[in-house]
């Protein structure tokens, strides 16, 4: 089983970063660990539901599984 294919969305945040930096606010770059933390929180708080087939795909591809503890 492989990851879904399709266009990769381009997220442009430079204007936001520039405005925040004027107030000495900086944001860390989004990486796999940070995104995992955000998604884990949303699942734990039941704001989103983790689809069963996506969870299984992590095991099949041997990628890092979401931390749901």
CSV table of C-alpha atoms in Angstrom, one decimal:
chain,number,residue,atom,x,y,z
A,1,UNK,CA,0.0,0.0,0.0
A,2,UNK,CA,1.4,3.4,-0.9
A,3,UNK,CA,0.7,7.0,0.1
A,4,UNK,CA,-2.0,8.8,-1.9
A,5,UNK,CA,-0.6,10.6,-5.0
A,6,UNK,CA,-1.7,13.9,-6.2
A,7,UNK,CA,-0.6,17.5,-6.2
A,8,UNK,CA,1.2,18.7,-3.1
A,9,UNK,CA,-0.4,21.9,-1.8
A,10,UNK,CA,1.9,24.9,-1.6
A,11,UNK,CA,1.6,26.7,1.7
A,12,UNK,CA,2.9,30.2,1.6
A,13,UNK,CA,3.3,31.9,5.0
A,14,UNK,CA,6.0,34.5,4.4
A,15,UNK,CA,3.7,37.5,4.9
A,16,UNK,CA,2.5,36.0,8.2
A,17,UNK,CA,6.0,35.3,9.3
A,18,UNK,CA,7.1,38.8,8.5
A,19,UNK,CA,4.2,40.4,10.4
A,20,UNK,CA,4.8,38.1,13.5
A,21,UNK,CA,8.6,38.9,13.4
A,22,UNK,CA,7.8,42.6,13.8
A,23,UNK,CA,6.5,41.7,17.2
A,24,UNK,CA,9.4,39.4,18.1
A,25,UNK,CA,7.2,36.3,17.6
A,26,UNK,CA,8.8,33.3,15.8
A,27,UNK,CA,7.3,30.0,14.9
A,28,UNK,CA,9.2,26.7,14.6
A,29,UNK,CA,9.1,25.0,11.2
A,30,UNK,CA,6.5,22.3,10.9
A,31,UNK,CA,8.0,18.9,10.9
A,32,UNK,CA,6.8,15.4,11.3
A,33,UNK,CA,7.0,15.5,15.1
A,34,UNK,CA,5.1,18.8,15.5
A,35,UNK,CA,2.4,17.7,13.1
A,36,UNK,CA,2.1,14.4,14.9
A,37,UNK,CA,1.6,16.3,18.2
A,38,UNK,CA,-1.1,18.5,16.7
A,39,UNK,CA,-2.9,15.6,15.1
A,40,UNK,CA,-2.6,13.4,18.2
A,41,UNK,CA,-4.2,16.2,20.3
A,42,UNK,CA,-7.1,16.6,17.9
A,43,UNK,CA,-7.7,12.8,17.9
A,44,UNK,CA,-7.5,12.6,21.8
A,45,UNK,CA,-9.9,15.6,22.2
A,46,UNK,CA,-12.2,13.8,19.7
A,47,UNK,CA,-12.2,16.8,17.4
A,48,UNK,CA,-11.2,14.5,14.6
A,49,UNK,CA,-11.5,10.8,14.2
A,50,UNK,CA,-8.5,8.8,12.9
A,51,UNK,CA,-9.7,6.6,10.0
A,52,UNK,CA,-8.9,3.0,10.6
A,53,UNK,CA,-7.5,2.4,7.2
A,54,UNK,CA,-5.0,5.3,7.6
A,55,UNK,CA,-3.8,3.8,10.9
A,56,UNK,CA,-3.2,0.5,9.3
A,57,UNK,CA,-1.2,2.1,6.5
A,58,UNK,CA,1.3,3.4,9.0
A,59,UNK,CA,2.0,-0.2,10.1
A,60,UNK,CA,2.2,-1.5,6.5
A,61,UNK,CA,4.7,1.2,5.5
A,62,UNK,CA,6.6,0.9,8.8
A,63,UNK,CA,6.4,4.7,9.2
A,64,UNK,CA,6.2,6.2,12.7
A,65,UNK,CA,2.7,5.6,14.1
A,66,UNK,CA,0.8,8.4,15.6
A,67,UNK,CA,1.2,8.8,19.3
A,68,UNK,CA,-2.3,8.3,20.7
A,69,UNK,CA,-1.3,7.7,24.3
